[in-house]
Short mmCIF file of C-alpha atoms in Angstrom, two decimals:
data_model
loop_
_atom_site.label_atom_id
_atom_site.label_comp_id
_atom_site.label_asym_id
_atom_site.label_seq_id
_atom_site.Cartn_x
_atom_site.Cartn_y
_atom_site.Cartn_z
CA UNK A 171 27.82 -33.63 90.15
CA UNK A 172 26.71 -34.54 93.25
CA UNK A 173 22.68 -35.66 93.64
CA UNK A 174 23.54 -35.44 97.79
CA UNK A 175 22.89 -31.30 97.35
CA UNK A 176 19.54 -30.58 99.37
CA UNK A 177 17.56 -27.96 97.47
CA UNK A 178 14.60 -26.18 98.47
CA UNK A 179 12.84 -23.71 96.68
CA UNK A 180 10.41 -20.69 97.32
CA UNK A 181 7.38 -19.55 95.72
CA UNK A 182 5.46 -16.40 96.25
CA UNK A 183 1.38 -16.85 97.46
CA UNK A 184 -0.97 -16.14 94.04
CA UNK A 185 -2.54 -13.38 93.60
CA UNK A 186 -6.01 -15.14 92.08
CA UNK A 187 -7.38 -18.38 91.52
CA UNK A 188 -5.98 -18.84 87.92
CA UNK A 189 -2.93 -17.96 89.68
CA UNK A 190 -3.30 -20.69 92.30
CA UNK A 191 -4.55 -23.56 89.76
CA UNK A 192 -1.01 -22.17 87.70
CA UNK A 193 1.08 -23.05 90.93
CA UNK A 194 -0.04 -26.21 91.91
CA UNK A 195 1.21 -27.37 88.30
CA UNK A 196 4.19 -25.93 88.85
CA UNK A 197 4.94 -27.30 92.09
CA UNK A 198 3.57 -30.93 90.69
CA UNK A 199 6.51 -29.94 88.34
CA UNK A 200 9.13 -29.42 90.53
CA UNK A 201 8.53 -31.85 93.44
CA UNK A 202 10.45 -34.30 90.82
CA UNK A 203 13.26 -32.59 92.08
CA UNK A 204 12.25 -34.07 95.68
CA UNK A 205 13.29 -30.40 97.52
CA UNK A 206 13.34 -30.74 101.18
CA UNK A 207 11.20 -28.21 101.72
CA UNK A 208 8.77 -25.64 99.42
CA UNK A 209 9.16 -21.80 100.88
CA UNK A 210 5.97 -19.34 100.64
CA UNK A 211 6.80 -15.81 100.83
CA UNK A 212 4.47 -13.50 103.67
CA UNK A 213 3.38 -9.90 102.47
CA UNK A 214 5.19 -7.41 105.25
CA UNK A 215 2.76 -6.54 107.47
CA UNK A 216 0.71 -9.83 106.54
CA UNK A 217 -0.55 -8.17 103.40
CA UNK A 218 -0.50 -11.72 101.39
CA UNK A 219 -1.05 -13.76 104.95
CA UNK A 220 -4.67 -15.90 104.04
CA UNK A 221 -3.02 -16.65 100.08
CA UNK A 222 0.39 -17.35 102.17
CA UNK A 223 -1.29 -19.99 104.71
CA UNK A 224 -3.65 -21.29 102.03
CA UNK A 225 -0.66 -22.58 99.93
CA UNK A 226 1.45 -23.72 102.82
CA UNK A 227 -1.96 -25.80 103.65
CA UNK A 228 -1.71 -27.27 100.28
CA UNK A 229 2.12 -28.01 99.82
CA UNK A 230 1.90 -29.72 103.20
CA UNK A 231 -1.59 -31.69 101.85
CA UNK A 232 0.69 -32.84 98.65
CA UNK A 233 2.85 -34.50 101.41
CA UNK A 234 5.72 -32.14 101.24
CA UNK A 235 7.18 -30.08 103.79
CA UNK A 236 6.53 -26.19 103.65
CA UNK A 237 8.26 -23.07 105.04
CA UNK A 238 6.15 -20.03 105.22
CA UNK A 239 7.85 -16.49 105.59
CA UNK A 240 6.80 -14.58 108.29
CA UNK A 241 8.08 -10.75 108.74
CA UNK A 242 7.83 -8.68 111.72
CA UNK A 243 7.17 -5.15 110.66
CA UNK A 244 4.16 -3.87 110.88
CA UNK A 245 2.54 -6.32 113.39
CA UNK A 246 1.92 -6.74 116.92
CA UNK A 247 3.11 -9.87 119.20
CA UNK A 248 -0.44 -11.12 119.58
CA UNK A 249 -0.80 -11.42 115.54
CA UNK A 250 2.43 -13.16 115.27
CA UNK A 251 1.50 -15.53 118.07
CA UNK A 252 -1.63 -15.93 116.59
CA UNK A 253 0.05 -16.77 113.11
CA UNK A 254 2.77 -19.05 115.35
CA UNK A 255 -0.60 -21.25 116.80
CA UNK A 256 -2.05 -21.65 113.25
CA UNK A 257 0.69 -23.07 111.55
CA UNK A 258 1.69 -25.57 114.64
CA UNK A 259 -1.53 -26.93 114.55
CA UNK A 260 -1.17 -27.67 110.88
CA UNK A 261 2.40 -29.57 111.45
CA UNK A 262 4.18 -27.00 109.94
CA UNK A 263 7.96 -26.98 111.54
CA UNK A 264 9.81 -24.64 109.72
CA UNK A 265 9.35 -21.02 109.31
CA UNK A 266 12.14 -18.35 107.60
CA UNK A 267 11.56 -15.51 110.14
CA UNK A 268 12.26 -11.56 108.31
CA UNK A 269 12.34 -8.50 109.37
CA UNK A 270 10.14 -7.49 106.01
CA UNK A 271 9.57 -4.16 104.62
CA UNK A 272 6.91 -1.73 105.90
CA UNK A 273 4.09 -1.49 103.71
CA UNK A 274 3.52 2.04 101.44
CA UNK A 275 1.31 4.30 103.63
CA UNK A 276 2.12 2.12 107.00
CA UNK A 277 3.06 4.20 110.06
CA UNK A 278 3.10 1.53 112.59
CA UNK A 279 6.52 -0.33 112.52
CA UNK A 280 5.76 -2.81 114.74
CA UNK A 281 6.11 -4.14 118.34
CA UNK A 282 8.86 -5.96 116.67
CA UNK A 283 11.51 -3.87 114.85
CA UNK A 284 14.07 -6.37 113.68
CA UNK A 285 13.88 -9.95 113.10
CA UNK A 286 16.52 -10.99 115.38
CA UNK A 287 13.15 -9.93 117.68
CA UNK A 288 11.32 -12.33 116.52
CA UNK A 289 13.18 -15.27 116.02
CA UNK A 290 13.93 -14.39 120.30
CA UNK A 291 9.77 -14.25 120.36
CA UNK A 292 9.01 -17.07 118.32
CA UNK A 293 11.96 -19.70 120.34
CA UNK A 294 10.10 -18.39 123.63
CA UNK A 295 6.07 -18.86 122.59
CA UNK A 296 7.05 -22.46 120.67
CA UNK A 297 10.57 -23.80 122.18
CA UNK A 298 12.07 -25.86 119.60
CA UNK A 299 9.33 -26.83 117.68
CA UNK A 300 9.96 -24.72 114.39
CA UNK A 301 13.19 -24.72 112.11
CA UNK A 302 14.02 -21.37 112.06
CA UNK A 303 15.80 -19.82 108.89
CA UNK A 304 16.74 -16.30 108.66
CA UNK A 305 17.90 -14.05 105.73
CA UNK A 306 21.76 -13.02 105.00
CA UNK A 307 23.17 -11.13 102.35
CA UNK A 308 26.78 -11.59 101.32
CA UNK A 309 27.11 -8.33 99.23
CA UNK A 310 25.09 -6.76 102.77
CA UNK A 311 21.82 -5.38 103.36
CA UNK A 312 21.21 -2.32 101.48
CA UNK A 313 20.20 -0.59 104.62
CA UNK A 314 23.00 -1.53 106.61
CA UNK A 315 25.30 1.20 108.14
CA UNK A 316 28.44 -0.71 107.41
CA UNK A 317 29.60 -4.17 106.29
CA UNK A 318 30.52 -5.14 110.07
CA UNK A 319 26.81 -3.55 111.25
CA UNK A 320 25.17 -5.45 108.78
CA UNK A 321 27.48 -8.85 110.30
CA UNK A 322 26.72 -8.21 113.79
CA UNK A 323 23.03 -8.14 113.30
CA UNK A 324 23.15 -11.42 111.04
CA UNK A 325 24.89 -12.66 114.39
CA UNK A 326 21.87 -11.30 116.52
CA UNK A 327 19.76 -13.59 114.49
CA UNK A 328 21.67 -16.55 114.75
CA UNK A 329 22.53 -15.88 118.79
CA UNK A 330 18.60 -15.47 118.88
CA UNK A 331 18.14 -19.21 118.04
CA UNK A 332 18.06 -19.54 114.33
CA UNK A 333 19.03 -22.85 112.74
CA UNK A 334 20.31 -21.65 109.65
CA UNK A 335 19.99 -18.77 106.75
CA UNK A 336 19.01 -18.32 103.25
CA UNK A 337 21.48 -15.80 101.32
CA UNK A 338 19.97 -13.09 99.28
CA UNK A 339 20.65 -14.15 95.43
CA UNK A 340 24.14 -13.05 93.84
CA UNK A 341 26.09 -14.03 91.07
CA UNK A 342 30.05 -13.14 92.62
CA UNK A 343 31.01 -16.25 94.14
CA UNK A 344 33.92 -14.34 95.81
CA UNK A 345 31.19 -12.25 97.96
CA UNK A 346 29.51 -15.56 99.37
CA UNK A 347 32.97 -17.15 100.38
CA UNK A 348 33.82 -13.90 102.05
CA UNK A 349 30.77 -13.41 103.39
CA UNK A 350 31.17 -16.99 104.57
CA UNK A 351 34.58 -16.59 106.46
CA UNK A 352 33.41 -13.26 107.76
CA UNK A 353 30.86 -15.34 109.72
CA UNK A 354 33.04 -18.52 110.79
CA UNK A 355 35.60 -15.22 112.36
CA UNK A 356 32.54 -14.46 114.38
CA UNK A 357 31.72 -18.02 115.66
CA UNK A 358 28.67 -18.43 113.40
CA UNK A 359 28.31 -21.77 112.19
CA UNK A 360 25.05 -22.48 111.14
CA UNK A 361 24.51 -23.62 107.79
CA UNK A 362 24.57 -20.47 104.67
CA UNK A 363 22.53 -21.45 101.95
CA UNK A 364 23.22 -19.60 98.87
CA UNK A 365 19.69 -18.29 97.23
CA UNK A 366 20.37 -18.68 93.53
CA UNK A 367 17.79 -16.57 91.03
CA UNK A 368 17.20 -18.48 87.44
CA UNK A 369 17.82 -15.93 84.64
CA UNK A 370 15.16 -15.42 82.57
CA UNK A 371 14.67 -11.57 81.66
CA UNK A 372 17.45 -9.64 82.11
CA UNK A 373 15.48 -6.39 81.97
CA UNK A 374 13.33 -7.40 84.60
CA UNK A 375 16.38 -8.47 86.61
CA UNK A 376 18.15 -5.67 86.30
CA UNK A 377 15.23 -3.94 88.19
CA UNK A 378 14.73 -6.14 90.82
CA UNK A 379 18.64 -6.24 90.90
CA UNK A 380 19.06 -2.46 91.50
CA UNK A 381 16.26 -2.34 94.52
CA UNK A 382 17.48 -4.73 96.29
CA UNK A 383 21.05 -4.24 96.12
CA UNK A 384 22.34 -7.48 94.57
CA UNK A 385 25.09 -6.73 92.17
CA UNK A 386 25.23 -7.68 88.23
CA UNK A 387 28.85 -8.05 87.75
CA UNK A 388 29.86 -5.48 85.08
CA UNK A 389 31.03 -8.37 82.28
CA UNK A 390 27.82 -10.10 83.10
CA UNK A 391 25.31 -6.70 82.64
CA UNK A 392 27.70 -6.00 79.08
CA UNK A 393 26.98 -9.53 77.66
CA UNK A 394 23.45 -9.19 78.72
CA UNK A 395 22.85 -5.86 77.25
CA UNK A 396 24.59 -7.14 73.61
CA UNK A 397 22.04 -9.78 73.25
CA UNK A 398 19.36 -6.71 73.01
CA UNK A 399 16.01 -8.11 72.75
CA UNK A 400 16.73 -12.21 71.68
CA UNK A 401 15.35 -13.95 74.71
CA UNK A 402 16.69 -17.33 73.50
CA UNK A 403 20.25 -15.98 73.89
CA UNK A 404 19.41 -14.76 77.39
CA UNK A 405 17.90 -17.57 78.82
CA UNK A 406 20.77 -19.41 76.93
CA UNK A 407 23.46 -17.22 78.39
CA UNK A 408 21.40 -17.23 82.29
CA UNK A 409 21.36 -20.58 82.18
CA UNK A 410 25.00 -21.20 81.27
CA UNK A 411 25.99 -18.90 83.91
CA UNK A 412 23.99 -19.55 87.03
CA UNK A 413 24.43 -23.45 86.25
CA UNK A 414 28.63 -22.27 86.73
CA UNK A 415 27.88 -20.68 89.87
CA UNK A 416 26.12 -23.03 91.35
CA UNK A 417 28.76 -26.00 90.17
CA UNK A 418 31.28 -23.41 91.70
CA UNK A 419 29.33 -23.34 94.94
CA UNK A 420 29.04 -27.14 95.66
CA UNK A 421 32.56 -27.44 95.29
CA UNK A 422 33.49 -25.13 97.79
CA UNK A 423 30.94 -26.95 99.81
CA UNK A 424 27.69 -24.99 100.31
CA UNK A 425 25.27 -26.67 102.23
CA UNK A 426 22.45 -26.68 99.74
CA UNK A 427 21.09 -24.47 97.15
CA UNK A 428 17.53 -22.31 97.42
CA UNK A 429 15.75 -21.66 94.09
CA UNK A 430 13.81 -18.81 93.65
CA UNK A 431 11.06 -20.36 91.24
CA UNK A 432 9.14 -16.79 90.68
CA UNK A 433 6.34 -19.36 90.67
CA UNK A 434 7.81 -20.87 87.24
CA UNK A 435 8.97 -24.41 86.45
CA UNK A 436 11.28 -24.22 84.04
CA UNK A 437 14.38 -22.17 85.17
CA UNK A 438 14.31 -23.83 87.80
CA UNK A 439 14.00 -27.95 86.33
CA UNK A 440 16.74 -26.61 83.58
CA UNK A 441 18.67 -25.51 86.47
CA UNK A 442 18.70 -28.68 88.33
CA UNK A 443 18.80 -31.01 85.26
CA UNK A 444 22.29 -29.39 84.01
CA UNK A 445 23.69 -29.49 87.67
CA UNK A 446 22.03 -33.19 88.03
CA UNK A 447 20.34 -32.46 90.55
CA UNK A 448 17.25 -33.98 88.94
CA UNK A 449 16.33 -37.29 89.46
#
C-alpha cells in the first residue's frame, strides 16, 4: 500500500477538562501518523465555539496544522467575520465551511442559510487566505429534494470558491464512485475525500447511521447483528471491513482519506497500521 495517501483526521472540541487532558494524548497518539491537517468540529450556531478555538489553538501550538468547522446557521455575518479575524490572526489557513444544523429551541436561521453562502462570504472578507473544504455526501443529504438538487447545491459550494470536500462516511464504495462521476459530468473537479468512520460499536453506529442517513449495507448490518454482544468480534469484523474499503478506495484513486477519530486513538492507528499508512 501506498504511504503517499494524505490523511487528515477530525476530532470533536471536549466537553471538560478531563476531556481535554484525554485529547491531547490522543492526538500525541496519532500525529505518528503525520496527518496533514487535524479537523475540530464547531457546535451549529457556535454552541461548542470557545472549546472549538481553544483546541485549534493547541493543535496549531503542537506544530501541526488545524481545520476548524465553522457552520452558518444560526449566526449573523458580523459573528462569522468576527470568528474569520480570530483564526487569521492565529495562522490558521484552512477552515471546512457547513451549513450546520439549527440548534433545539433556535428560531433564528441565520443571515446565512446555506453554506454555499458562506464559503461566497468568507472568499470576499479573507480572499485566498483560507483552504476552504466543504461537506458532500455520496448516498445525498438527507434533506435534499432529489439526488440532482442535492448535486447542484454541492456545485454551488464548489462555484462559491471551495478548494475541495470531505464526503460524509459510507461503507458502498459503488455510491462514492458514482457520486464521483456524477460530479466530473458537472465540471467539478476539486478533490473528494472520502470520510471513513472506524467501527467500533455497532449499536452506537447504527444510531448515528440512521440520523444521518448513511447506509449500513444489509450483509454488513446481518453480520453485525450475529455477533450479538462480543465486542472483540465487532471491532474484529469493523476493522476487517473498513481497512477493505479504504484499500478499495486508493486504488480507484481517492485523493486522501479523512478519519473520524470520535476523539479515540485506536480505530484510527489500527486503521492506518493495516493500510500502512503508519510510519
Amino acid at each position: 500500500m501506498s504511504t503517499k495517501t494524505p490523511i487528515s483526521i477530525e476530532f470533536f472540541p471536549p466537553q471538560t477538562t478531563e476531556g481535554a487532558d484525554k485529547l491531547k494524548v490522543v492526538r500525541s497518539k496519532l500525529a505518528v501518523l503525520k496527518p496533514e491537517f487535524f479537523s475540530v468540529t464547531f457546535g451549529a450556531g457556535g454552541s461548542t465555539q470557545e472549546r472549538t478555538f481553544e483546541a485549534v489553538s493547541e493543535i496549531q501550538h503542537e506544530g501541526h496544522q488545524a481545520a476548524p468547522h465553522l457552520s452558518c446557521i444560526g449566526s449573523t455575518r458580523a459573528h462569522i467575520r468576527e470568528i474569520l479575524q480570530r483564526y487569521q490572526s492565529s495562522g490558521i489557513r484552512r477552515i471546512v465551511a457547513l451549513r450546520g444544523d439549527l440548534p433545539s429551541g433556535v428560531g433564528f436561521a441565520g443571515e446565512l442559510r446555506f453554506a454555499n453562502e458562506l464559503v461566497e462570504f468568507i472568499r470576499a472578507e479573507t480572499g485566498d487566505h483560507f483552504h476552504i473544504e466543504v461537506a458532500a455526501y455520496p448516498e445525498y443529504h438527507p434533506q435534499a429534494r432529489s439526488p440532482r438538487d442535492d448535486l447542484l447545491a454541492f456545485k454551488r459550494k464548489v462555484d462559491a470558491g471551495a478548494d475541495s470536500a470531505i464526503t460524509q462516511y459510507f461503507y458502498n464504495l459503488d455510491a462514492y464512485l458514482h457520486f464521483r462521476d456524477e460530479c466530473t459530468a458537472l465540471g467539478i473537479t476539486v478533490p473528494i475525500v472520502p470520510g471513513i468512520m472506524p467501527i467500533v460499536s455497532f449499536s452506537k453506529l447504527a444510531r448515528f447511521s440512521d440520523a444521518c442517513g448513511a447506509e449500513i449495507p444489509r450483509w454488513m448490518r446481518r453480520k453485525f447483528e450475529a455477533f450479538g454482544d462480543d465486542s472483540d468480534a465487532i471491532k474484529a469484523f469493523g476493522l476487517d471491513v473498513v481497512s477493505e474499503l479504504c484499500e478499495r478506495l486508493i486504488a480507484e484513486g481517492a485523493p486522501g482519506l479523512h478519519f473520524y477519530s470520535m476523539n479515540q486513538t485506536g480505530p484510527t492507528l489500527a486503521l492506518c497500521q493495516r493500510l500502512g499508512l503508519a510510519a
